[in-house]
Amino acid sequence: MSAAAAAPRPAVLLLHGPNLNLLGERDPAQYGTTTLADIEKRVTNLGADLGADVVCAQSNHEGVLVEQVHAARSMAGIVLNPGAFAHYSIALRDAVDAVDVPCVEIHISNVHAREEFRHRSVIAPVAQGYISGFGVDGYDLALRGVLLRAAGTR
Ligand code: CA2
């Protein structure tokens, strides 16, 4: 038997904000046809391949999202699509800033090619990384990035 203790399996919170429960149901030109359940399954499967547990949550309510970020305090990282809250929720920004957990912000669409009010994220300055415009492939990049950060290798 090896004397070395097994490294704890990292857990990552995959958190979605308002209206993202509608993915795949409407507006395929902007967001594609993949549903939120498909994304959660894809990220969970990639997490398993990378040796990590993925905990999935979605809410349309700002305070619930804040509490879910607080609850991730003991986790290795957060992959966050804040939806429209990215552009104005100081409460969600402060929650991400308050927990000492690496967070990657992700947007499915290229927000910089859209309306000007989507160009600004109040969360990006307190996140470790930011991904926008790669469609649902962006989630793979976000998970890999947050796990590299959590392992302290990047
Ligand atoms: O591109 C993204 O991932 C966004 O976070 C999506 C948000 C938007 O407010 C952000 O600016 C960018 C909106 C999500 C709305 O999702 C829907 C899905 C299907 C039908 C209608 C809305």
Short mmCIF file of N, CA, C and O in Angstrom, two decimals, residues 11-131:
data_model
loop_
_atom_site.label_atom_id
_atom_site.label_comp_id
_atom_site.label_asym_id
_atom_site.label_seq_id
_atom_site.Cartn_x
_atom_site.Cartn_y
_atom_site.Cartn_z
N ALA A 11 -13.95 19.62 -6.52
CA ALA A 11 -15.34 19.85 -6.93
C ALA A 11 -15.44 21.25 -7.52
O ALA A 11 -14.84 22.20 -7.01
N VAL A 12 -16.17 21.35 -8.61
CA VAL A 12 -16.36 22.65 -9.29
C VAL A 12 -17.85 22.93 -9.37
O VAL A 12 -18.64 22.05 -9.72
N LEU A 13 -18.22 24.17 -9.05
CA LEU A 13 -19.62 24.60 -9.21
C LEU A 13 -19.82 25.14 -10.62
O LEU A 13 -19.10 26.05 -11.05
N LEU A 14 -20.78 24.57 -11.35
CA LEU A 14 -21.20 25.10 -12.66
C LEU A 14 -22.50 25.84 -12.42
O LEU A 14 -23.53 25.23 -12.15
N LEU A 15 -22.42 27.17 -12.49
CA LEU A 15 -23.56 28.00 -12.07
C LEU A 15 -24.08 28.85 -13.23
O LEU A 15 -23.31 29.56 -13.89
N HIS A 16 -25.38 28.78 -13.45
CA HIS A 16 -26.04 29.55 -14.51
C HIS A 16 -27.04 30.53 -13.93
O HIS A 16 -27.79 30.19 -13.00
N GLY A 17 -27.07 31.72 -14.54
CA GLY A 17 -27.98 32.77 -14.10
C GLY A 17 -29.28 32.82 -14.89
O GLY A 17 -29.67 31.84 -15.54
N PRO A 18 -29.92 33.98 -14.85
CA PRO A 18 -31.30 34.10 -15.34
C PRO A 18 -31.49 33.78 -16.81
O PRO A 18 -30.66 34.14 -17.65
N ASN A 19 -32.59 33.12 -17.07
CA ASN A 19 -33.09 32.77 -18.41
C ASN A 19 -32.32 31.65 -19.08
O ASN A 19 -32.74 31.15 -20.12
N LEU A 20 -31.21 31.24 -18.50
CA LEU A 20 -30.41 30.20 -19.16
C LEU A 20 -31.08 28.82 -19.04
O LEU A 20 -30.68 27.90 -19.75
N ASN A 21 -32.10 28.73 -18.22
CA ASN A 21 -32.92 27.50 -18.20
C ASN A 21 -33.69 27.34 -19.51
O ASN A 21 -34.20 26.26 -19.81
N LEU A 22 -33.76 28.43 -20.32
CA LEU A 22 -34.50 28.38 -21.59
C LEU A 22 -33.63 27.96 -22.77
O LEU A 22 -34.12 27.86 -23.90
N LEU A 23 -32.35 27.74 -22.51
CA LEU A 23 -31.43 27.39 -23.62
C LEU A 23 -31.96 26.21 -24.42
O LEU A 23 -32.46 25.23 -23.84
N GLY A 24 -31.83 26.32 -25.73
CA GLY A 24 -32.28 25.23 -26.61
C GLY A 24 -33.74 25.30 -26.95
O GLY A 24 -34.20 24.63 -27.88
N GLU A 25 -34.48 26.11 -26.19
CA GLU A 25 -35.93 26.19 -26.43
C GLU A 25 -36.29 27.34 -27.35
O GLU A 25 -37.28 27.28 -28.08
N ARG A 26 -35.51 28.44 -27.27
CA ARG A 26 -35.78 29.62 -28.09
C ARG A 26 -34.46 30.24 -28.50
O ARG A 26 -33.42 29.94 -27.93
N ASP A 27 -34.53 31.13 -29.50
CA ASP A 27 -33.38 31.91 -29.96
C ASP A 27 -32.15 31.06 -30.33
O ASP A 27 -31.02 31.35 -29.90
N PRO A 28 -32.34 30.02 -31.16
CA PRO A 28 -31.18 29.18 -31.53
C PRO A 28 -30.12 29.93 -32.32
O PRO A 28 -28.94 29.55 -32.28
N ALA A 29 -30.52 31.03 -33.01
CA ALA A 29 -29.53 31.78 -33.79
C ALA A 29 -28.47 32.38 -32.87
O ALA A 29 -27.29 32.47 -33.23
N GLN A 30 -28.88 32.77 -31.68
CA GLN A 30 -27.95 33.40 -30.73
C GLN A 30 -27.25 32.37 -29.85
O GLN A 30 -26.05 32.46 -29.58
N TYR A 31 -28.01 31.38 -29.38
CA TYR A 31 -27.48 30.48 -28.34
C TYR A 31 -27.39 29.02 -28.75
O TYR A 31 -27.00 28.18 -27.93
N GLY A 32 -27.76 28.69 -30.01
CA GLY A 32 -27.69 27.29 -30.44
C GLY A 32 -28.88 26.48 -29.97
O GLY A 32 -29.85 27.03 -29.43
N THR A 33 -28.76 25.18 -30.14
CA THR A 33 -29.89 24.29 -29.82
C THR A 33 -29.62 23.42 -28.59
O THR A 33 -30.45 22.61 -28.21
N THR A 34 -28.46 23.58 -28.02
CA THR A 34 -28.10 22.78 -26.85
C THR A 34 -28.88 23.25 -25.63
O THR A 34 -28.97 24.45 -25.38
N THR A 35 -29.43 22.31 -24.88
CA THR A 35 -30.19 22.68 -23.68
C THR A 35 -29.24 22.81 -22.48
O THR A 35 -28.10 22.34 -22.51
N LEU A 36 -29.78 23.41 -21.42
CA LEU A 36 -28.98 23.53 -20.19
C LEU A 36 -28.63 22.14 -19.65
O LEU A 36 -27.50 21.91 -19.21
N ALA A 37 -29.57 21.21 -19.74
CA ALA A 37 -29.30 19.84 -19.26
C ALA A 37 -28.16 19.21 -20.07
O ALA A 37 -27.31 18.51 -19.50
N ASP A 38 -28.13 19.49 -21.40
CA ASP A 38 -27.04 18.97 -22.24
C ASP A 38 -25.69 19.54 -21.78
O ASP A 38 -24.68 18.82 -21.71
N ILE A 39 -25.67 20.84 -21.51
CA ILE A 39 -24.42 21.49 -21.07
C ILE A 39 -23.96 20.90 -19.74
O ILE A 39 -22.78 20.58 -19.55
N GLU A 40 -24.92 20.73 -18.82
CA GLU A 40 -24.55 20.19 -17.49
C GLU A 40 -23.97 18.78 -17.62
O GLU A 40 -23.00 18.43 -16.95
N LYS A 41 -24.58 17.99 -18.51
CA LYS A 41 -24.09 16.62 -18.71
C LYS A 41 -22.68 16.64 -19.32
O LYS A 41 -21.79 15.91 -18.90
N ARG A 42 -22.51 17.49 -20.33
CA ARG A 42 -21.22 17.60 -21.01
C ARG A 42 -20.10 18.00 -20.04
O ARG A 42 -19.02 17.42 -20.02
N VAL A 43 -20.38 19.01 -19.21
CA VAL A 43 -19.35 19.50 -18.29
C VAL A 43 -19.09 18.46 -17.19
O VAL A 43 -17.95 18.23 -16.78
N THR A 44 -20.17 17.81 -16.74
CA THR A 44 -20.01 16.77 -15.72
C THR A 44 -19.15 15.62 -16.26
O THR A 44 -18.26 15.11 -15.56
N ASN A 45 -19.40 15.24 -17.51
CA ASN A 45 -18.61 14.15 -18.12
C ASN A 45 -17.14 14.55 -18.30
O ASN A 45 -16.25 13.75 -18.03
N LEU A 46 -16.92 15.80 -18.75
CA LEU A 46 -15.54 16.25 -18.89
C LEU A 46 -14.87 16.30 -17.51
O LEU A 46 -13.70 15.92 -17.37
N GLY A 47 -15.62 16.75 -16.51
CA GLY A 47 -15.08 16.79 -15.15
C GLY A 47 -14.64 15.39 -14.72
O GLY A 47 -13.54 15.21 -14.17
N ALA A 48 -15.47 14.40 -14.99
CA ALA A 48 -15.13 13.01 -14.61
C ALA A 48 -13.84 12.58 -15.32
O ALA A 48 -12.95 11.97 -14.70
N ASP A 49 -13.72 12.93 -16.61
CA ASP A 49 -12.50 12.59 -17.35
C ASP A 49 -11.26 13.26 -16.74
O ASP A 49 -10.16 12.72 -16.79
N LEU A 50 -11.47 14.47 -16.19
CA LEU A 50 -10.36 15.24 -15.62
C LEU A 50 -10.19 14.98 -14.12
O LEU A 50 -9.37 15.61 -13.47
N GLY A 51 -11.01 14.09 -13.56
CA GLY A 51 -10.88 13.74 -12.14
C GLY A 51 -11.55 14.72 -11.20
O GLY A 51 -11.16 14.84 -10.03
N ALA A 52 -12.57 15.42 -11.67
CA ALA A 52 -13.25 16.41 -10.83
C ALA A 52 -14.76 16.13 -10.78
O ALA A 52 -15.34 15.64 -11.75
N ASP A 53 -15.37 16.49 -9.66
CA ASP A 53 -16.82 16.44 -9.54
C ASP A 53 -17.38 17.80 -9.94
O ASP A 53 -16.84 18.84 -9.55
N VAL A 54 -18.47 17.79 -10.70
CA VAL A 54 -19.12 19.04 -11.10
C VAL A 54 -20.50 19.10 -10.46
O VAL A 54 -21.30 18.17 -10.60
N VAL A 55 -20.75 20.18 -9.73
CA VAL A 55 -22.05 20.41 -9.07
C VAL A 55 -22.77 21.48 -9.88
O VAL A 55 -22.24 22.57 -10.08
N CYS A 56 -23.97 21.17 -10.37
CA CYS A 56 -24.68 22.08 -11.28
C CYS A 56 -25.83 22.80 -10.58
O CYS A 56 -26.55 22.19 -9.78
N ALA A 57 -25.98 24.09 -10.90
CA ALA A 57 -27.09 24.87 -10.35
C ALA A 57 -27.47 25.98 -11.32
O ALA A 57 -26.62 26.45 -12.10
N GLN A 58 -28.73 26.37 -11.28
CA GLN A 58 -29.21 27.52 -12.09
C GLN A 58 -30.26 28.23 -11.28
O GLN A 58 -31.06 27.61 -10.58
N SER A 59 -30.26 29.56 -11.36
CA SER A 59 -31.34 30.32 -10.73
C SER A 59 -31.63 31.58 -11.53
O SER A 59 -30.73 32.15 -12.17
N ASN A 60 -32.88 32.00 -11.46
CA ASN A 60 -33.28 33.28 -12.06
C ASN A 60 -33.24 34.41 -11.02
O ASN A 60 -33.61 35.54 -11.35
N HIS A 61 -32.77 34.10 -9.81
CA HIS A 61 -32.85 35.06 -8.70
C HIS A 61 -31.45 35.44 -8.21
O HIS A 61 -30.64 34.57 -7.86
N GLU A 62 -31.19 36.71 -8.14
CA GLU A 62 -29.86 37.22 -7.79
C GLU A 62 -29.39 36.71 -6.43
O GLU A 62 -28.25 36.26 -6.28
N GLY A 63 -30.28 36.81 -5.42
CA GLY A 63 -29.88 36.40 -4.06
C GLY A 63 -29.56 34.91 -3.98
O GLY A 63 -28.66 34.50 -3.23
N VAL A 64 -30.28 34.11 -4.72
CA VAL A 64 -30.01 32.66 -4.73
C VAL A 64 -28.64 32.40 -5.34
O VAL A 64 -27.85 31.60 -4.82
N LEU A 65 -28.32 33.12 -6.42
CA LEU A 65 -26.99 32.97 -7.05
C LEU A 65 -25.88 33.39 -6.09
O LEU A 65 -24.84 32.72 -5.99
N VAL A 66 -26.12 34.48 -5.36
CA VAL A 66 -25.13 34.94 -4.36
C VAL A 66 -24.90 33.83 -3.33
O VAL A 66 -23.76 33.49 -2.99
N GLU A 67 -25.99 33.21 -2.86
CA GLU A 67 -25.85 32.16 -1.84
C GLU A 67 -25.16 30.93 -2.42
O GLU A 67 -24.39 30.25 -1.72
N GLN A 68 -25.40 30.64 -3.69
CA GLN A 68 -24.73 29.49 -4.29
C GLN A 68 -23.23 29.74 -4.43
O GLN A 68 -22.42 28.83 -4.24
N VAL A 69 -22.85 30.98 -4.74
CA VAL A 69 -21.42 31.31 -4.78
C VAL A 69 -20.82 31.17 -3.37
O VAL A 69 -19.74 30.59 -3.20
N HIS A 70 -21.53 31.65 -2.34
CA HIS A 70 -21.03 31.49 -0.96
C HIS A 70 -20.82 30.02 -0.63
O HIS A 70 -19.84 29.64 0.00
N ALA A 71 -21.77 29.19 -1.06
CA ALA A 71 -21.71 27.75 -0.74
C ALA A 71 -20.55 27.05 -1.45
O ALA A 71 -20.17 25.94 -1.08
N ALA A 72 -19.99 27.72 -2.47
CA ALA A 72 -18.86 27.14 -3.20
C ALA A 72 -17.52 27.45 -2.53
O ALA A 72 -16.46 27.10 -3.05
N ARG A 73 -17.59 28.08 -1.35
CA ARG A 73 -16.36 28.46 -0.63
C ARG A 73 -15.41 27.30 -0.43
O ARG A 73 -14.20 27.46 -0.40
N SER A 74 -16.00 26.11 -0.23
CA SER A 74 -15.15 24.94 0.06
C SER A 74 -14.79 24.17 -1.22
O SER A 74 -14.19 23.11 -1.14
N MET A 75 -15.18 24.70 -2.36
CA MET A 75 -14.92 23.98 -3.61
C MET A 75 -13.63 24.47 -4.27
O MET A 75 -13.05 25.49 -3.87
N ALA A 76 -13.22 23.76 -5.34
CA ALA A 76 -11.96 24.10 -6.01
C ALA A 76 -12.13 25.25 -6.99
O ALA A 76 -11.17 25.95 -7.30
N GLY A 77 -13.36 25.43 -7.51
CA GLY A 77 -13.54 26.48 -8.50
C GLY A 77 -14.99 26.67 -8.89
O GLY A 77 -15.87 25.87 -8.52
N ILE A 78 -15.23 27.74 -9.65
CA ILE A 78 -16.57 28.07 -10.13
C ILE A 78 -16.49 28.37 -11.62
O ILE A 78 -15.63 29.15 -12.06
N VAL A 79 -17.37 27.74 -12.40
CA VAL A 79 -17.60 28.13 -13.80
C VAL A 79 -18.95 28.83 -13.80
O VAL A 79 -19.97 28.23 -13.46
N LEU A 80 -18.94 30.11 -14.16
CA LEU A 80 -20.13 30.95 -13.98
C LEU A 80 -20.57 31.59 -15.28
O LEU A 80 -19.81 32.37 -15.89
N ASN A 81 -21.78 31.24 -15.72
CA ASN A 81 -22.44 32.06 -16.75
C ASN A 81 -23.50 32.87 -16.02
O ASN A 81 -24.58 32.35 -15.72
N PRO A 82 -23.20 34.13 -15.74
CA PRO A 82 -24.12 34.93 -14.93
C PRO A 82 -25.32 35.46 -15.72
O PRO A 82 -26.17 36.15 -15.16
N GLY A 83 -25.36 35.16 -17.05
CA GLY A 83 -26.42 35.73 -17.88
C GLY A 83 -26.35 37.24 -17.82
O GLY A 83 -25.26 37.83 -17.71
N ALA A 84 -27.50 37.89 -17.86
CA ALA A 84 -27.53 39.36 -17.87
C ALA A 84 -26.99 39.98 -16.58
O ALA A 84 -26.57 41.14 -16.59
N PHE A 85 -26.93 39.21 -15.48
CA PHE A 85 -26.38 39.76 -14.23
C PHE A 85 -24.91 40.14 -14.40
O PHE A 85 -24.38 40.93 -13.61
N ALA A 86 -24.25 39.55 -15.41
CA ALA A 86 -22.84 39.92 -15.67
C ALA A 86 -22.70 41.42 -15.84
O ALA A 86 -21.68 42.01 -15.46
N HIS A 87 -23.72 42.03 -16.42
CA HIS A 87 -23.59 43.41 -16.85
C HIS A 87 -23.90 44.44 -15.76
O HIS A 87 -23.58 45.61 -15.94
N TYR A 88 -24.52 43.97 -14.66
CA TYR A 88 -24.87 44.98 -13.64
C TYR A 88 -24.98 44.50 -12.19
O TYR A 88 -25.24 45.32 -11.30
N SER A 89 -24.79 43.21 -11.93
CA SER A 89 -25.00 42.77 -10.54
C SER A 89 -23.74 42.94 -9.69
O SER A 89 -22.84 42.09 -9.70
N ILE A 90 -23.72 44.02 -8.94
CA ILE A 90 -22.59 44.25 -8.01
C ILE A 90 -22.65 43.21 -6.88
O ILE A 90 -21.61 42.80 -6.35
N ALA A 91 -23.86 42.77 -6.52
CA ALA A 91 -23.99 41.76 -5.46
C ALA A 91 -23.31 40.45 -5.87
O ALA A 91 -22.59 39.83 -5.07
N LEU A 92 -23.51 40.04 -7.12
CA LEU A 92 -22.89 38.79 -7.58
C LEU A 92 -21.37 38.98 -7.71
O LEU A 92 -20.58 38.09 -7.36
N ARG A 93 -20.96 40.13 -8.18
CA ARG A 93 -19.53 40.45 -8.27
C ARG A 93 -18.88 40.38 -6.88
O ARG A 93 -17.82 39.77 -6.70
N ASP A 94 -19.53 41.00 -5.89
CA ASP A 94 -18.97 41.01 -4.55
C ASP A 94 -18.89 39.59 -3.97
O ASP A 94 -17.96 39.26 -3.22
N ALA A 95 -19.87 38.75 -4.30
CA ALA A 95 -19.87 37.36 -3.82
C ALA A 95 -18.66 36.62 -4.40
O ALA A 95 -17.93 35.92 -3.68
N VAL A 96 -18.43 36.79 -5.72
CA VAL A 96 -17.28 36.12 -6.37
C VAL A 96 -15.98 36.63 -5.76
O VAL A 96 -15.05 35.87 -5.51
N ASP A 97 -15.94 37.93 -5.50
CA ASP A 97 -14.74 38.54 -4.91
C ASP A 97 -14.51 38.05 -3.48
O ASP A 97 -13.37 37.90 -3.05
N ALA A 98 -15.62 37.80 -2.77
CA ALA A 98 -15.52 37.46 -1.34
C ALA A 98 -15.02 36.04 -1.12
O ALA A 98 -14.32 35.78 -0.13
N VAL A 99 -15.39 35.12 -1.99
CA VAL A 99 -14.96 33.74 -1.79
C VAL A 99 -13.57 33.58 -2.42
O VAL A 99 -13.31 34.11 -3.48
N ASP A 100 -12.72 32.87 -1.74
CA ASP A 100 -11.34 32.74 -2.23
C ASP A 100 -11.26 31.50 -3.13
O ASP A 100 -10.54 30.56 -2.85
N VAL A 101 -12.03 31.55 -4.23
CA VAL A 101 -12.16 30.38 -5.11
C VAL A 101 -12.01 30.88 -6.55
O VAL A 101 -12.67 31.85 -6.92
N PRO A 102 -11.14 30.24 -7.36
CA PRO A 102 -11.02 30.70 -8.74
C PRO A 102 -12.34 30.56 -9.51
O PRO A 102 -13.03 29.55 -9.38
N CYS A 103 -12.66 31.60 -10.27
CA CYS A 103 -13.92 31.64 -11.01
C CYS A 103 -13.61 32.00 -12.47
O CYS A 103 -12.85 32.92 -12.73
N VAL A 104 -14.19 31.24 -13.39
CA VAL A 104 -14.11 31.60 -14.81
C VAL A 104 -15.51 31.99 -15.27
O VAL A 104 -16.46 31.22 -15.11
N GLU A 105 -15.62 33.20 -15.80
CA GLU A 105 -16.88 33.69 -16.34
C GLU A 105 -16.99 33.25 -17.79
O GLU A 105 -16.03 33.41 -18.56
N ILE A 106 -18.13 32.74 -18.16
CA ILE A 106 -18.32 32.29 -19.53
C ILE A 106 -19.63 32.79 -20.10
O ILE A 106 -20.64 32.82 -19.39
N HIS A 107 -19.58 33.22 -21.37
CA HIS A 107 -20.78 33.55 -22.13
C HIS A 107 -20.78 32.75 -23.42
O HIS A 107 -19.73 32.64 -24.08
N ILE A 108 -21.93 32.22 -23.76
CA ILE A 108 -22.06 31.40 -24.96
C ILE A 108 -21.87 32.27 -26.20
O ILE A 108 -21.13 31.92 -27.13
N SER A 109 -22.55 33.39 -26.23
CA SER A 109 -22.47 34.30 -27.38
C SER A 109 -21.24 35.22 -27.24
O SER A 109 -20.67 35.34 -26.15
N ASN A 110 -20.86 35.84 -28.35
CA ASN A 110 -19.81 36.86 -28.30
C ASN A 110 -20.48 38.16 -27.89
O ASN A 110 -21.02 38.89 -28.73
N VAL A 111 -20.45 38.46 -26.61
CA VAL A 111 -21.18 39.62 -26.10
C VAL A 111 -20.64 40.93 -26.70
O VAL A 111 -21.38 41.91 -26.80
N HIS A 112 -19.38 40.93 -27.14
CA HIS A 112 -18.79 42.16 -27.70
C HIS A 112 -19.26 42.43 -29.12
O HIS A 112 -19.02 43.52 -29.65
N ALA A 113 -19.91 41.45 -29.73
CA ALA A 113 -20.47 41.65 -31.07
C ALA A 113 -21.97 41.97 -30.97
O ALA A 113 -22.65 42.01 -31.99
N ARG A 114 -22.44 42.21 -29.75
CA ARG A 114 -23.87 42.44 -29.53
C ARG A 114 -24.10 43.87 -29.01
O ARG A 114 -23.26 44.75 -29.20
N GLU A 115 -25.21 44.12 -28.39
CA GLU A 115 -25.55 45.47 -27.92
C GLU A 115 -24.46 45.98 -26.95
O GLU A 115 -23.87 45.20 -26.20
N GLU A 116 -24.30 47.29 -26.95
CA GLU A 116 -23.24 47.89 -26.13
C GLU A 116 -23.40 47.56 -24.63
O GLU A 116 -22.40 47.38 -23.93
N PHE A 117 -24.65 47.46 -24.16
CA PHE A 117 -24.81 47.20 -22.73
C PHE A 117 -24.28 45.82 -22.32
O PHE A 117 -24.06 45.57 -21.14
N ARG A 118 -24.03 44.95 -23.31
CA ARG A 118 -23.48 43.62 -22.98
C ARG A 118 -21.95 43.62 -22.98
O ARG A 118 -21.32 42.62 -22.65
N HIS A 119 -21.33 44.73 -23.40
CA HIS A 119 -19.87 44.75 -23.55
C HIS A 119 -19.17 44.80 -22.20
O HIS A 119 -18.00 44.43 -22.09
N ARG A 120 -19.87 45.29 -21.19
CA ARG A 120 -19.24 45.46 -19.88
C ARG A 120 -19.66 44.31 -18.96
O ARG A 120 -20.84 43.98 -18.87
N SER A 121 -18.67 43.71 -18.31
CA SER A 121 -18.98 42.75 -17.24
C SER A 121 -18.45 43.33 -15.94
O SER A 121 -17.26 43.68 -15.86
N VAL A 122 -19.30 43.39 -14.92
CA VAL A 122 -18.83 43.86 -13.61
C VAL A 122 -18.15 42.72 -12.84
O VAL A 122 -17.51 42.95 -11.82
N ILE A 123 -18.31 41.48 -13.35
CA ILE A 123 -17.75 40.30 -12.67
C ILE A 123 -16.34 40.00 -13.18
O ILE A 123 -15.47 39.57 -12.41
N ALA A 124 -16.10 40.24 -14.48
CA ALA A 124 -14.80 39.88 -15.08
C ALA A 124 -13.58 40.38 -14.28
O ALA A 124 -12.61 39.63 -14.15
N PRO A 125 -13.60 41.61 -13.73
CA PRO A 125 -12.41 42.07 -13.00
C PRO A 125 -12.08 41.24 -11.75
O PRO A 125 -10.94 41.28 -11.28
N VAL A 126 -13.06 40.50 -11.21
CA VAL A 126 -12.77 39.70 -10.02
C VAL A 126 -12.73 38.20 -10.35
O VAL A 126 -12.59 37.37 -9.45
N ALA A 127 -12.86 37.87 -11.64
CA ALA A 127 -12.75 36.48 -12.07
C ALA A 127 -11.31 36.20 -12.50
O ALA A 127 -10.55 37.13 -12.81
N GLN A 128 -10.93 34.92 -12.53
CA GLN A 128 -9.58 34.57 -13.00
C GLN A 128 -9.51 34.56 -14.51
O GLN A 128 -8.45 34.72 -15.09
N GLY A 129 -10.66 34.33 -15.15
CA GLY A 129 -10.65 34.28 -16.60
C GLY A 129 -12.02 34.56 -17.16
O GLY A 129 -13.02 34.55 -16.41
N TYR A 130 -12.06 34.81 -18.46
CA TYR A 130 -13.29 35.25 -19.12
C TYR A 130 -13.32 34.64 -20.51
O TYR A 130 -12.36 34.76 -21.27
N ILE A 131 -14.42 34.00 -20.86
CA ILE A 131 -14.57 33.35 -22.16
C ILE A 131 -15.90 33.79 -22.74
O ILE A 131 -16.93 33.77 -22.04
#
